[in-house]
Coordinates of C-alpha atoms and ligand atoms in Angstrom, one line a residue:
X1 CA 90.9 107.5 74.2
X2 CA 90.1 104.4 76.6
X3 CA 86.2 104.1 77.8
X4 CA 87.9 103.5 81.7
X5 CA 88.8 106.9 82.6
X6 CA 87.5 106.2 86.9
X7 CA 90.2 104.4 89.0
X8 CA 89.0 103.8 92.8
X9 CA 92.0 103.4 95.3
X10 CA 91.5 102.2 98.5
X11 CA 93.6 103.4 101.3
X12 CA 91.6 102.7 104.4
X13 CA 93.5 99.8 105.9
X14 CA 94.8 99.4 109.2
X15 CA 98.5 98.5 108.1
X16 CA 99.5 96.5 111.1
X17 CA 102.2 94.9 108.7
X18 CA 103.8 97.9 109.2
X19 CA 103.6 99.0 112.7
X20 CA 104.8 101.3 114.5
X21 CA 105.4 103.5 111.5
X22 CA 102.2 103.3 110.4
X23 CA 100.9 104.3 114.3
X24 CA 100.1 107.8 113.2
X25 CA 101.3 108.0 109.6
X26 CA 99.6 105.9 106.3
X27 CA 101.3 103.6 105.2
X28 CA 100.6 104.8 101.7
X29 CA 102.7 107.9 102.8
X30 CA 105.9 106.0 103.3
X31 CA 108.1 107.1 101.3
X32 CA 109.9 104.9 98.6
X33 CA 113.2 107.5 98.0
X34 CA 111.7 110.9 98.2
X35 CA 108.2 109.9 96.7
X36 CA 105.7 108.5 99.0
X37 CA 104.2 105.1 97.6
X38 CA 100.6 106.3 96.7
X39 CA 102.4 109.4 94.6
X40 CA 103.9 106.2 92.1
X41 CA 100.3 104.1 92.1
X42 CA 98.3 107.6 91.4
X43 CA 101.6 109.0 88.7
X44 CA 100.7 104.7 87.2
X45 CA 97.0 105.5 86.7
X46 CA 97.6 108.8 84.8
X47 CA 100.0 106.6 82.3
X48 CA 97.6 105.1 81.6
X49 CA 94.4 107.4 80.6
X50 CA 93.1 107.5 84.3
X51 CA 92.0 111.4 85.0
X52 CA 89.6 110.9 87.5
X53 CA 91.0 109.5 90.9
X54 CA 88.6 108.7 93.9
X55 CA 90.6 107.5 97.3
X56 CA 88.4 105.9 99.7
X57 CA 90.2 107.0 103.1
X58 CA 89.6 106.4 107.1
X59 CA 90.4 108.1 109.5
X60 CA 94.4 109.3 110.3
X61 CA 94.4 109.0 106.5
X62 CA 94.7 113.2 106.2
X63 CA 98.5 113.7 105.2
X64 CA 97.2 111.8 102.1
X65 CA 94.9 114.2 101.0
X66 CA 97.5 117.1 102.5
X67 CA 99.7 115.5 99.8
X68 CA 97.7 116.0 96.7
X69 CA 96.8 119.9 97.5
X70 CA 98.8 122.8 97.3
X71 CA 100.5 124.2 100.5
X72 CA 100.5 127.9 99.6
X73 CA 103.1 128.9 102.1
X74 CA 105.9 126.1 101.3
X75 CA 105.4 127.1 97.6
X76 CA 105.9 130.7 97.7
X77 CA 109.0 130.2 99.8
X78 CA 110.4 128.1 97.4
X79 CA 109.3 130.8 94.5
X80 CA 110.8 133.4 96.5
X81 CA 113.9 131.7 97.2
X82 CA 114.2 130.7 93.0
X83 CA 114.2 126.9 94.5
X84 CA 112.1 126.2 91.0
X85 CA 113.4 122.6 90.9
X86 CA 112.1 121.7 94.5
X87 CA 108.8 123.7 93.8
X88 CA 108.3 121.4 91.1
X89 CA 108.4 118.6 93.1
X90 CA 106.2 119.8 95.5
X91 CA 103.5 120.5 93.1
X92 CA 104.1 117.6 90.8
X93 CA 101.5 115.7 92.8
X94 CA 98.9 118.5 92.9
X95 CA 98.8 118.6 89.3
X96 CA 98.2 115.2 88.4
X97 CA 95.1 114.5 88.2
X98 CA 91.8 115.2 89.6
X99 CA 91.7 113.6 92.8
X100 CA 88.5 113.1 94.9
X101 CA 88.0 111.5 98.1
X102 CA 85.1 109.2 100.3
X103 CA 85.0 107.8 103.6
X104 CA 85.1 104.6 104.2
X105 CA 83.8 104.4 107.8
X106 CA 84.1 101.3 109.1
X107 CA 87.2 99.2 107.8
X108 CA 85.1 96.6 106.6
X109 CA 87.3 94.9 103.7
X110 CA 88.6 95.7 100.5
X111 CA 85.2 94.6 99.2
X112 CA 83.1 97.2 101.1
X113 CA 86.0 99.5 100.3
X114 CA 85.5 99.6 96.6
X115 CA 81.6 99.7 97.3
X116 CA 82.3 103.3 99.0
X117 CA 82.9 104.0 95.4
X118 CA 79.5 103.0 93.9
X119 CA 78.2 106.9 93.5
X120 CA 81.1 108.4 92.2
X121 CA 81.8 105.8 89.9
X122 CA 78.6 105.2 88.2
X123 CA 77.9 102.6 85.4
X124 CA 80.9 102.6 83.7
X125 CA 83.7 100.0 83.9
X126 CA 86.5 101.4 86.4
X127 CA 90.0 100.2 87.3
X128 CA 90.8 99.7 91.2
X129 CA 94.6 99.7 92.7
X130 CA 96.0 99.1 95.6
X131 CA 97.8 102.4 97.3
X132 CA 100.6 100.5 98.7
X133 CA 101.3 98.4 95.7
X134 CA 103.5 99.4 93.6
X135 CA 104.3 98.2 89.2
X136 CA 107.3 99.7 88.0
X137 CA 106.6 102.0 85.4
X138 CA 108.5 101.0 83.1
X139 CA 106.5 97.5 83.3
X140 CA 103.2 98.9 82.0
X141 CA 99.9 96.5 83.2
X142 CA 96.9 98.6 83.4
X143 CA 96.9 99.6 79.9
X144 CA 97.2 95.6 79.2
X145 CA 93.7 95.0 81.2
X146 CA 92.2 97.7 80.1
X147 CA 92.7 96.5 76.4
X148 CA 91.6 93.1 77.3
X149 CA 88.4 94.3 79.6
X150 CA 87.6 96.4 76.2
X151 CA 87.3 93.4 74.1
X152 CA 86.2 90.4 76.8
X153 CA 83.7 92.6 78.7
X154 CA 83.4 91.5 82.2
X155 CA 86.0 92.2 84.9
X156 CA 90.1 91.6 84.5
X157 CA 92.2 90.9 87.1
X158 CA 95.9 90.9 87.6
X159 CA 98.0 87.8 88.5
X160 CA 101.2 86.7 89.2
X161 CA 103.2 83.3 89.8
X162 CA 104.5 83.1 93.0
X163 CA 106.2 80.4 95.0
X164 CA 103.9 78.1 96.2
X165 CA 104.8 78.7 99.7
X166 CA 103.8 82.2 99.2
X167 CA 100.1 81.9 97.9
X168 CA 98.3 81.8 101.7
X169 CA 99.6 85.7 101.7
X170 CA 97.3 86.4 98.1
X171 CA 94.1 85.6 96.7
X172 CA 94.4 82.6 94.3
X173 CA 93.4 82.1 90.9
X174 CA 92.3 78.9 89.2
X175 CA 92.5 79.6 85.8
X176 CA 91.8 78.5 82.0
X177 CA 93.1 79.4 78.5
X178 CA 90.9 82.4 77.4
X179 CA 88.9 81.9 73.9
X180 CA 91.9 82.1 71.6
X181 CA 89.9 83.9 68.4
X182 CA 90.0 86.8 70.5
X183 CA 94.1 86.4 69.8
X184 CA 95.1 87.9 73.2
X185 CA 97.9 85.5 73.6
X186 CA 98.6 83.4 76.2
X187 CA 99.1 85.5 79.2
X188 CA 95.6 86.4 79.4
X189 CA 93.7 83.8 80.9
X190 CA 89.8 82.9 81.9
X191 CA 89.4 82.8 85.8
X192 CA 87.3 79.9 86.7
X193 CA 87.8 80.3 90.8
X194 CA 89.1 82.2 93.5
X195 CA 89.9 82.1 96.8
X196 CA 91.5 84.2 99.4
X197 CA 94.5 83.7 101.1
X198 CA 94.5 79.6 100.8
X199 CA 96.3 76.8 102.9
X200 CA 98.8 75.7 100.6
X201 CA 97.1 72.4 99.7
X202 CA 93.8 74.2 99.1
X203 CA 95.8 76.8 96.2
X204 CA 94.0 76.8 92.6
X205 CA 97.3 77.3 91.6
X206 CA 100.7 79.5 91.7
X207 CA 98.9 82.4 90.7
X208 CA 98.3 85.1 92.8
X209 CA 96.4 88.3 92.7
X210 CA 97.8 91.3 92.7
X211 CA 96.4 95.1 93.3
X212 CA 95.1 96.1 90.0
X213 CA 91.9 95.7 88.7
X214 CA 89.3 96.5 86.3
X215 CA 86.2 95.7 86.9
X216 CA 82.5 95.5 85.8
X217 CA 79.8 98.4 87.2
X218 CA 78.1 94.8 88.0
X219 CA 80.4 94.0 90.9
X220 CA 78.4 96.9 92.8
X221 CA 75.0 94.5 93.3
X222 CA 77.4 91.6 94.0
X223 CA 79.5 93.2 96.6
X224 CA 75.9 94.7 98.6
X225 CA 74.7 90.9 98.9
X226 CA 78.5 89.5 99.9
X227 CA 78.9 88.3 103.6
X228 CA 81.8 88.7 105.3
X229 CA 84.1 86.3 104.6
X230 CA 88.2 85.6 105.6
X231 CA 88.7 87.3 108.3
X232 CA 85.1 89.0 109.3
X233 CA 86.0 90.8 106.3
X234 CA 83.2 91.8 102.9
X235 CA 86.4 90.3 100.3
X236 CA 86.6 91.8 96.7
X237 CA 87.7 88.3 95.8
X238 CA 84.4 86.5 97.0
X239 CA 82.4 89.0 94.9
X240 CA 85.0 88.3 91.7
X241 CA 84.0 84.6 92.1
X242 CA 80.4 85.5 92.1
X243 CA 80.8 87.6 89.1
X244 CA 82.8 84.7 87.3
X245 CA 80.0 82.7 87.4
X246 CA 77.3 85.2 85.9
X247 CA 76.7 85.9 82.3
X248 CA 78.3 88.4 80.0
X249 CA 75.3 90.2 79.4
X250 CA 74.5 90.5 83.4
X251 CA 78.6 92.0 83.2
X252 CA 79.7 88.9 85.1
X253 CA 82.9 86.8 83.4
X254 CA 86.4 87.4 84.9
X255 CA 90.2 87.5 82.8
X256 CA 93.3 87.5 84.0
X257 CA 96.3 89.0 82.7
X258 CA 99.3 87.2 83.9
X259 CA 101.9 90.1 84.8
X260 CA 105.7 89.0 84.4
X261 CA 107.1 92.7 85.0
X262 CA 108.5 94.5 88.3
X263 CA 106.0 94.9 91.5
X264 CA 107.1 95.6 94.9
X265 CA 104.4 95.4 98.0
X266 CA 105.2 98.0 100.3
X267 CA 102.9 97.2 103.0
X268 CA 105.3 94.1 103.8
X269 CA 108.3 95.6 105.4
X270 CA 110.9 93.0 103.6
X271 CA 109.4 94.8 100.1
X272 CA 109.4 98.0 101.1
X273 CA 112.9 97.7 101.5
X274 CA 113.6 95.7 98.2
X275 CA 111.4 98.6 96.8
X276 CA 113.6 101.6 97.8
X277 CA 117.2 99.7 97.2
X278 CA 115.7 99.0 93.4
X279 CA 114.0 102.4 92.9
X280 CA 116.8 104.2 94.4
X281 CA 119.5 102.2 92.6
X282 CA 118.0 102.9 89.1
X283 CA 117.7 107.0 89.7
X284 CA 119.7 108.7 87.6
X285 CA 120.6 111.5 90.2
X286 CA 121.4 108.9 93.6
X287 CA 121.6 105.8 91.7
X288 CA 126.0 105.4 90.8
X289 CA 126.8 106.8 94.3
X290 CA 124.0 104.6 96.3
X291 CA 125.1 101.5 94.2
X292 CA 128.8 102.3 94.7
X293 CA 127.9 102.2 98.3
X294 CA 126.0 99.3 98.1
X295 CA 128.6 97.0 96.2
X296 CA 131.1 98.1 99.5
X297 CA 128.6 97.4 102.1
X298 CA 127.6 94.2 101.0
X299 CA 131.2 92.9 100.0
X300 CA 132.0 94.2 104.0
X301 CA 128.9 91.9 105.2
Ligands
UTP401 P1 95.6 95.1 103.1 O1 95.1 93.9 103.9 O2 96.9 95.0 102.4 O3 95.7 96.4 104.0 O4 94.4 95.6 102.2 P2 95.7 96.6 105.5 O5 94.6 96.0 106.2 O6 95.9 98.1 105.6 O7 97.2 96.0 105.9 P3 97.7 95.0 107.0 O8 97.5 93.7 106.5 O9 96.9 95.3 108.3 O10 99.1 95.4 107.1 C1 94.6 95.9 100.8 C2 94.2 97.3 100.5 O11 92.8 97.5 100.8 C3 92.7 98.7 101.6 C4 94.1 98.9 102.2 O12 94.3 100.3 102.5 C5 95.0 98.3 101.2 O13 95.3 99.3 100.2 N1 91.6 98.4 102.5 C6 91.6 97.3 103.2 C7 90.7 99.4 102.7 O14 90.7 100.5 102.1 N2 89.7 99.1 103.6 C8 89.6 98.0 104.3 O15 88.6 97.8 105.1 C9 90.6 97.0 104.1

């Protein structure tokens, strides 16, 4: 039984990456095949031990938390029809986990997102993901930071190598070996520095961050006293680099687990449709007739 059982997902963003689609629907609703993408980030945290779910939302944000509750009517058609397969889907996400939801208000940051969370979450270490980034399940990470945050203390983040023409879209992470007698191996690293979204000649490093987290109850006092930063905006990353430079015993210190698996950012249209091609290709039930397709379409190209 892990100690993190509180994950905080915020899903208040304006997702301009992705207009007109996301004019009047989420983009956390989009679907990726027949699932939307905050269905696979909330079906991620249950893997991995985390019952209790709190989405900070904004307004036009509804159909999300339409999503997660029954819809009495749909459901006894389906029962009285003997559709049992497609009843279970439709109540596959209602049954989850228990899901709870804050407002937001202004869309502030991801910073002053995560600080909607304070109350609910309480004094505990708590995970944070990204509703419209996606790890493929079968390339487990939370669990990973969990484990680490368990034995290091402090926060964990997640990072990633990208190309270095990519890093001014991510945080940044300069980094250092982590104390080896804690024999984590070499993909989890000390976080000396951060910065958000970086020229290219300003990067720490290759390594970005990604939208999973676990972090300190401490990051609460740090994130009240945060300016706005980038953009106007209260960052989670200034407060991380705040929080890096405090003491253990005040919860500050920051890890990061480097993450070499499958992740697929559908907020950025290009991803999205990498994400559904992939997903869809390795489903068991569309997967041989959509990759048949695919081989002729792109051999026709
Ligand atoms: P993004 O920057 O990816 O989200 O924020 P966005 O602002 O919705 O997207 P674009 O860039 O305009 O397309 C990362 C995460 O933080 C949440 C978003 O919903 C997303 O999951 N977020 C961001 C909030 O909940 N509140 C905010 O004020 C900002």
């Amino acid at each position: 039984m892990t100690s993190v059982t509180k994950v905080v997902i915020p899903v208040a963003g304006l997702g301009t990456r992705f207009l007109p689609a996301t004019k009047a629907v989420p983009k956390e609703m989009l679907p990726v095949v027949d699932k939307p993408a905050i269905q696979y980030v909330v079906e991620e945290a249950v893997a991995a031990g985390l019952t209790d779910v709190l989405m900070v939302t904004g307004r036009g944000k509804g159909a999300i938390e339409d999503h997660f509750d029954h819809v009495v009517e749909l459901q006894h058609t389906l029962e009285r029809k003997g559709e049992l397969d497609r009843l279970g889907r439709v109540t596959a996400s209602t049954d989850l986990a228990r899901i709870h939801f804050v407002r937001q208000g202004t869309p502030l940051g991801l910073g002053h997102a995560v600080l909607a969370g304070a109350d609910h979450v309480g004094d505990h270490p708590f995970a944070v993901q990204l509703g419209d980034d996606l790890i493929d399940a079968r390339d487990p990470l939370l669990p990973t930071m969990i484990a680490a945050q368990e034995t290091l203390g402090g926060s964990v983040i997640a990072l990633m190598e990208v190309d270095p023409g990519q890093i001014h879209l991510y945080g940044c992470a300069g980094v250092e070996p982590s104390d080896p007698s804690a024999g984590l191996g070499e993909d989890i690293v000390r976080v000396t520095d951060m910065v958000e979204k970086p020229d290219a000649d300003q990067a720490l490093s290759n390594l970005a961050m990604i939208g999973r987290y676990v972090l300190s109850p401490a990051v609460f006092d740090v994130l009240r006293q945060t300016p706005p930063g980038r953009d106007g905006e209260i960052q989670l990353t200034d407060a991380l680099q705040t929080l890096a430079s405090m003491p253990t015993e005040q919860g500050g210190g920051v890890h990061g687990v480097i993450f070499r698996g499958r992740r697929y950012d559908t907020g950025d249209r290009l991803d999205y449709l990498k994400a559904v091609v992939q997903l869809g290709s390795d489903r068991e039930d569309l997967g041989p007739d959509f990759v048949g397709w695919l081989r002729e379409f792109v051999a026709s190209r």
